[in-house]
Short mmCIF file of C-alpha atoms and ligand atoms in Angstrom, two decimals:
data_model
loop_
_atom_site.label_atom_id
_atom_site.label_comp_id
_atom_site.label_asym_id
_atom_site.label_seq_id
_atom_site.Cartn_x
_atom_site.Cartn_y
_atom_site.Cartn_z
CA MET G 1 -22.54 88.55 -26.04
CA PRO G 2 -22.83 84.86 -25.16
CA SER G 3 -23.94 82.82 -28.12
CA LEU G 4 -25.49 79.36 -28.51
CA LEU G 5 -25.26 77.28 -31.69
CA ARG G 6 -28.28 74.99 -32.03
CA LEU G 7 -28.00 72.10 -34.49
CA ASP G 8 -30.92 69.81 -35.35
CA SER G 9 -30.81 66.72 -37.54
CA SER G 10 -34.15 64.94 -37.08
CA ALA G 11 -36.02 64.25 -40.32
CA ASP G 12 -39.34 64.47 -38.46
CA PRO G 13 -40.81 67.98 -38.72
CA ARG G 14 -44.05 66.92 -36.95
CA SER G 15 -43.26 65.31 -33.61
CA SER G 16 -39.50 65.10 -33.19
CA THR G 17 -38.40 64.47 -29.62
CA SER G 18 -34.86 65.72 -30.19
CA ARG G 19 -36.20 68.97 -31.72
CA GLU G 20 -38.52 69.40 -28.76
CA LEU G 21 -35.58 68.96 -26.36
CA THR G 22 -33.14 71.21 -28.25
CA GLY G 23 -36.00 73.74 -28.33
CA ILE G 24 -36.47 73.57 -24.55
CA PHE G 25 -32.73 73.89 -24.05
CA THR G 26 -32.58 76.91 -26.36
CA ARG G 27 -35.57 78.70 -24.80
CA THR G 28 -34.32 78.09 -21.26
CA TRP G 29 -30.85 79.36 -22.11
CA ARG G 30 -32.09 82.36 -24.14
CA GLU G 31 -34.35 83.48 -21.30
CA LEU G 32 -31.50 83.62 -18.80
CA THR G 33 -30.47 87.09 -19.95
CA PRO G 34 -31.51 89.40 -22.83
CA GLU G 35 -27.91 89.30 -24.13
CA HIS G 36 -28.05 85.59 -24.95
CA GLU G 37 -27.99 85.06 -28.72
CA VAL G 38 -28.89 81.91 -30.64
CA VAL G 39 -27.72 80.75 -34.07
CA GLU G 40 -29.79 77.89 -35.49
CA ARG G 41 -28.62 75.46 -38.16
CA ASP G 42 -31.03 72.80 -39.33
CA LEU G 43 -28.89 70.04 -40.81
CA HIS G 44 -31.93 68.21 -42.16
CA ARG G 45 -33.57 71.14 -43.95
CA THR G 46 -30.25 72.43 -45.27
CA PRO G 47 -27.97 69.40 -45.30
CA PRO G 48 -24.24 69.90 -45.64
CA PRO G 49 -22.92 67.88 -48.60
CA HIS G 50 -20.57 64.94 -48.22
CA LEU G 51 -16.94 65.96 -48.31
CA PRO G 52 -16.19 66.22 -52.04
CA ASN G 53 -12.76 64.66 -51.50
CA SER G 54 -10.38 63.85 -48.67
CA ALA G 55 -8.49 67.18 -48.77
CA LEU G 56 -10.90 68.88 -46.37
CA HIS G 57 -10.07 66.39 -43.61
CA TYR G 58 -6.62 67.99 -43.35
CA ALA G 59 -5.36 71.48 -42.60
CA PRO G 60 -3.79 72.96 -45.75
CA ARG G 61 -0.25 72.28 -44.47
CA LEU G 62 -1.05 68.56 -44.12
CA ARG G 63 -2.47 68.08 -47.62
CA ALA G 64 -0.57 65.89 -50.06
CA ASP G 65 0.88 67.35 -53.24
CA GLY G 66 -1.95 67.97 -55.67
CA GLU G 67 -4.63 67.31 -53.02
CA ARG G 68 -6.74 70.43 -53.48
CA PRO G 69 -10.28 71.02 -52.27
CA ASP G 70 -12.93 72.63 -54.39
CA PRO G 71 -12.89 76.34 -53.35
CA ALA G 72 -16.66 76.43 -52.75
CA ALA G 73 -16.43 73.34 -50.54
CA GLU G 74 -13.57 74.90 -48.59
CA ASP G 75 -15.61 78.10 -48.16
CA LEU G 76 -18.47 76.08 -46.67
CA GLN G 77 -16.09 74.25 -44.34
CA ASN G 78 -14.62 77.55 -43.20
CA ALA G 79 -18.12 78.94 -42.59
CA LEU G 80 -19.08 75.89 -40.48
CA LEU G 81 -15.83 76.12 -38.54
CA ALA G 82 -16.29 79.86 -37.95
CA GLU G 83 -19.85 79.28 -36.72
CA LEU G 84 -18.68 76.60 -34.30
CA SER G 85 -15.74 78.67 -33.15
CA ALA G 86 -17.91 81.75 -32.52
CA ALA G 87 -20.35 79.85 -30.30
CA ASP G 88 -19.82 79.81 -26.54
CA LEU G 89 -22.06 76.77 -26.23
CA VAL G 90 -23.47 74.17 -28.64
CA VAL G 91 -26.58 71.99 -28.45
CA ILE G 92 -27.00 69.12 -30.92
CA GLY G 93 -30.13 67.09 -31.61
CA ALA G 94 -28.86 63.62 -32.52
CA PRO G 95 -31.62 61.06 -33.09
CA MET G 96 -30.63 57.41 -33.44
CA TYR G 97 -30.96 56.33 -37.07
CA ASN G 98 -30.13 52.69 -37.74
CA TRP G 99 -28.11 52.49 -34.50
CA SER G 100 -26.05 55.42 -35.72
CA ILE G 101 -26.44 59.15 -36.43
CA PRO G 102 -28.30 60.88 -39.27
CA SER G 103 -26.04 61.21 -42.31
CA THR G 104 -26.56 64.99 -42.22
CA LEU G 105 -25.01 65.19 -38.76
CA LYS G 106 -22.19 62.91 -39.89
CA ALA G 107 -21.52 65.24 -42.83
CA TRP G 108 -21.34 68.21 -40.41
CA LEU G 109 -18.93 66.32 -38.16
CA ASP G 110 -16.79 65.43 -41.20
CA HIS G 111 -16.54 69.15 -42.01
CA VAL G 112 -15.50 70.31 -38.52
CA HIS G 113 -13.21 67.43 -37.46
CA VAL G 114 -10.08 68.58 -39.27
CA LEU G 115 -6.61 67.24 -38.54
CA GLY G 116 -4.24 70.09 -37.82
CA THR G 117 -7.10 72.61 -37.47
CA THR G 118 -9.57 71.49 -34.80
CA VAL G 119 -7.65 68.35 -33.85
CA PRO G 120 -4.07 68.45 -32.65
CA PHE G 121 -1.81 66.63 -35.06
CA ASP G 122 1.67 68.03 -35.43
CA THR G 123 1.04 70.70 -32.76
CA LYS G 124 -0.72 70.70 -29.38
CA ASP G 125 -3.44 73.07 -30.63
CA GLN G 126 -6.98 72.15 -29.70
CA PRO G 127 -8.81 75.44 -30.32
CA LEU G 128 -12.22 74.19 -29.23
CA ALA G 129 -10.97 72.57 -26.01
CA GLY G 130 -13.36 73.06 -23.12
CA LYS G 131 -16.21 74.51 -25.20
CA PRO G 132 -19.41 72.97 -23.80
CA VAL G 133 -21.58 70.90 -26.11
CA VAL G 134 -24.85 69.24 -25.11
CA VAL G 135 -25.79 66.21 -27.21
CA ILE G 136 -29.45 65.22 -27.08
CA SER G 137 -30.23 61.78 -28.48
CA SER G 138 -33.76 60.47 -28.99
CA ARG G 139 -34.21 56.80 -29.75
CA GLY G 140 -37.07 54.46 -30.44
CA ALA G 141 -35.94 51.64 -28.15
CA ALA G 142 -33.97 51.60 -24.88
CA TYR G 143 -30.19 51.31 -24.68
CA ALA G 144 -28.70 52.89 -21.54
CA GLY G 145 -28.73 50.39 -18.68
CA THR G 146 -29.91 47.53 -20.92
CA PRO G 147 -28.08 44.61 -22.57
CA ASP G 148 -28.39 46.59 -25.85
CA ILE G 149 -26.08 49.39 -24.66
CA GLY G 150 -23.36 48.13 -27.03
CA LYS G 151 -25.68 48.64 -30.01
CA ASP G 152 -25.76 52.41 -29.44
CA HIS G 153 -23.49 53.79 -32.16
CA THR G 154 -25.04 57.25 -31.82
CA ILE G 155 -23.48 58.68 -28.67
CA PRO G 156 -20.03 57.00 -28.75
CA PRO G 157 -18.84 58.44 -32.10
CA ILE G 158 -20.04 61.93 -31.19
CA VAL G 159 -18.25 61.76 -27.82
CA GLN G 160 -15.14 60.38 -29.56
CA ILE G 161 -15.06 63.15 -32.19
CA LEU G 162 -16.16 66.24 -30.24
CA GLY G 163 -14.92 65.18 -26.81
CA ASP G 164 -11.88 62.90 -27.01
CA SER G 165 -10.52 64.22 -30.29
CA MET G 166 -11.49 67.91 -30.30
CA GLY G 167 -11.47 68.37 -26.52
CA MET G 168 -14.96 69.83 -26.18
CA ALA G 169 -16.80 69.36 -22.87
CA VAL G 170 -19.59 66.97 -23.87
CA SER G 171 -22.78 66.44 -21.85
CA VAL G 172 -25.22 63.79 -23.04
CA VAL G 173 -28.99 63.62 -22.61
CA THR G 174 -30.95 60.64 -23.91
CA ALA G 175 -34.68 60.11 -24.40
CA ASP G 176 -35.36 56.39 -24.91
CA LEU G 177 -38.47 54.47 -26.00
CA THR G 178 -39.89 57.22 -28.23
CA LEU G 179 -41.48 54.57 -30.49
CA ALA G 180 -43.79 53.47 -27.66
CA THR G 181 -46.45 55.89 -28.91
CA ARG G 182 -46.13 54.79 -32.57
CA VAL G 183 -45.57 51.01 -32.49
CA PRO G 184 -48.54 49.09 -31.05
CA ALA G 185 -46.28 46.26 -29.83
CA MET G 186 -44.49 48.80 -27.58
CA ALA G 187 -47.67 50.29 -26.09
CA SER G 188 -46.96 48.75 -22.67
CA LEU G 189 -43.80 50.89 -22.53
CA ALA G 190 -45.68 54.18 -22.91
CA ASP G 191 -45.43 55.05 -19.20
CA ALA G 192 -41.69 54.37 -19.16
CA ALA G 193 -41.33 56.50 -22.30
CA ARG G 194 -43.20 59.39 -20.68
CA HIS G 195 -41.02 59.08 -17.60
CA ASN G 196 -37.86 59.11 -19.78
CA LEU G 197 -39.04 62.21 -21.63
CA GLU G 198 -39.87 64.09 -18.44
CA ALA G 199 -36.43 63.21 -17.02
CA ALA G 200 -34.77 64.38 -20.25
CA LYS G 201 -36.69 67.68 -20.15
CA ALA G 202 -35.63 68.30 -16.55
CA ARG G 203 -32.00 67.50 -17.35
CA VAL G 204 -32.03 69.76 -20.39
CA CYS G 205 -33.38 72.66 -18.30
CA ASP G 206 -30.73 72.03 -15.62
CA LEU G 207 -27.95 71.98 -18.19
CA ALA G 208 -29.17 75.13 -19.95
CA THR G 209 -29.25 76.93 -16.61
CA SER G 210 -25.93 75.66 -15.30
CA LEU G 211 -24.13 76.33 -18.61
CA GLY G 212 -25.73 79.77 -18.92
C1 FMN F 319 -34.43 56.33 -40.44
C2 FMN F 319 -34.73 55.91 -39.02
C3 FMN F 319 -33.97 54.94 -38.42
C4 FMN F 319 -34.21 54.59 -37.08
N1 FMN F 319 -33.41 53.64 -36.49
C5 FMN F 319 -33.57 53.35 -35.17
C6 FMN F 319 -32.70 52.44 -34.51
O1 FMN F 319 -31.76 51.89 -35.07
N2 FMN F 319 -32.93 52.18 -33.19
C7 FMN F 319 -33.92 52.81 -32.49
O2 FMN F 319 -34.04 52.58 -31.28
N3 FMN F 319 -34.77 53.67 -33.09
C8 FMN F 319 -34.61 53.97 -34.41
N4 FMN F 319 -35.45 54.86 -35.03
C9 FMN F 319 -36.45 55.57 -34.22
C10 FMN F 319 -35.91 56.92 -33.82
O3 FMN F 319 -34.67 56.83 -33.14
C11 FMN F 319 -36.92 57.64 -32.93
O4 FMN F 319 -38.12 57.80 -33.65
C12 FMN F 319 -36.41 58.98 -32.44
O5 FMN F 319 -37.40 59.54 -31.60
C13 FMN F 319 -36.09 59.90 -33.60
O6 FMN F 319 -35.75 61.20 -33.13
P1 FMN F 319 -36.78 62.41 -33.32
O7 FMN F 319 -37.99 62.07 -32.50
O8 FMN F 319 -36.05 63.57 -32.84
O9 FMN F 319 -37.11 62.51 -34.79
C14 FMN F 319 -35.25 55.21 -36.37
C15 FMN F 319 -36.05 56.18 -37.00
C16 FMN F 319 -35.80 56.54 -38.31
C17 FMN F 319 -36.65 57.60 -38.96
#
């Protein structure tokens, strides 16, 4: 049965744009056929810990003498890897926090980006190569197509890790200007924000359907 892994990392339980968009993606995909299954992992409500030491960044055969992970931490890493491996498709809500990604999402990436396991190192193996992943990034201001594009440190590291390094097929959807409805000084941008959100919703539906 085809399975989708949905990951959210927004700290806003009330009006999160990324959660709304991952939700639309999930509903659209699930409704394509009754066989479609969804696994949900909320990285904000149940945050993965930081890596307890460097050992978990390396496959066991690449660890230095005496570099041993805590068994419970290794069990969690194996569970996260198994969940990712079992999914046919992944959708990730990745809000911009301080021009970067939420630390919870970074901790998840640190667990699944493993030299010699998910990343080729001394072999050509890239077990997750070609697996589609849709990254949905909500941000308060505007970046794409503006002089501030270089300040976006949200999308580039995710594309580097999941796409370039692990070989997954990354699609990106952004929803800019979400702070227009919260920050009075941005009120004049409310129409542009609405337009961005509608475009993001349409793109998310298209992707869910085409990847179904
Ligand atoms: C901790 C924090 C840091 C943020 N930093 C930025 C930032 O650097 N640039 C930006 O454009 N918006 C920033 N924002 C605004 C969020 O990107 C925006 O509210 C976005 O919609 C959050 O995603 P969500 O709606 O899914 O929660 C920040 C918000 C929070 C809570």
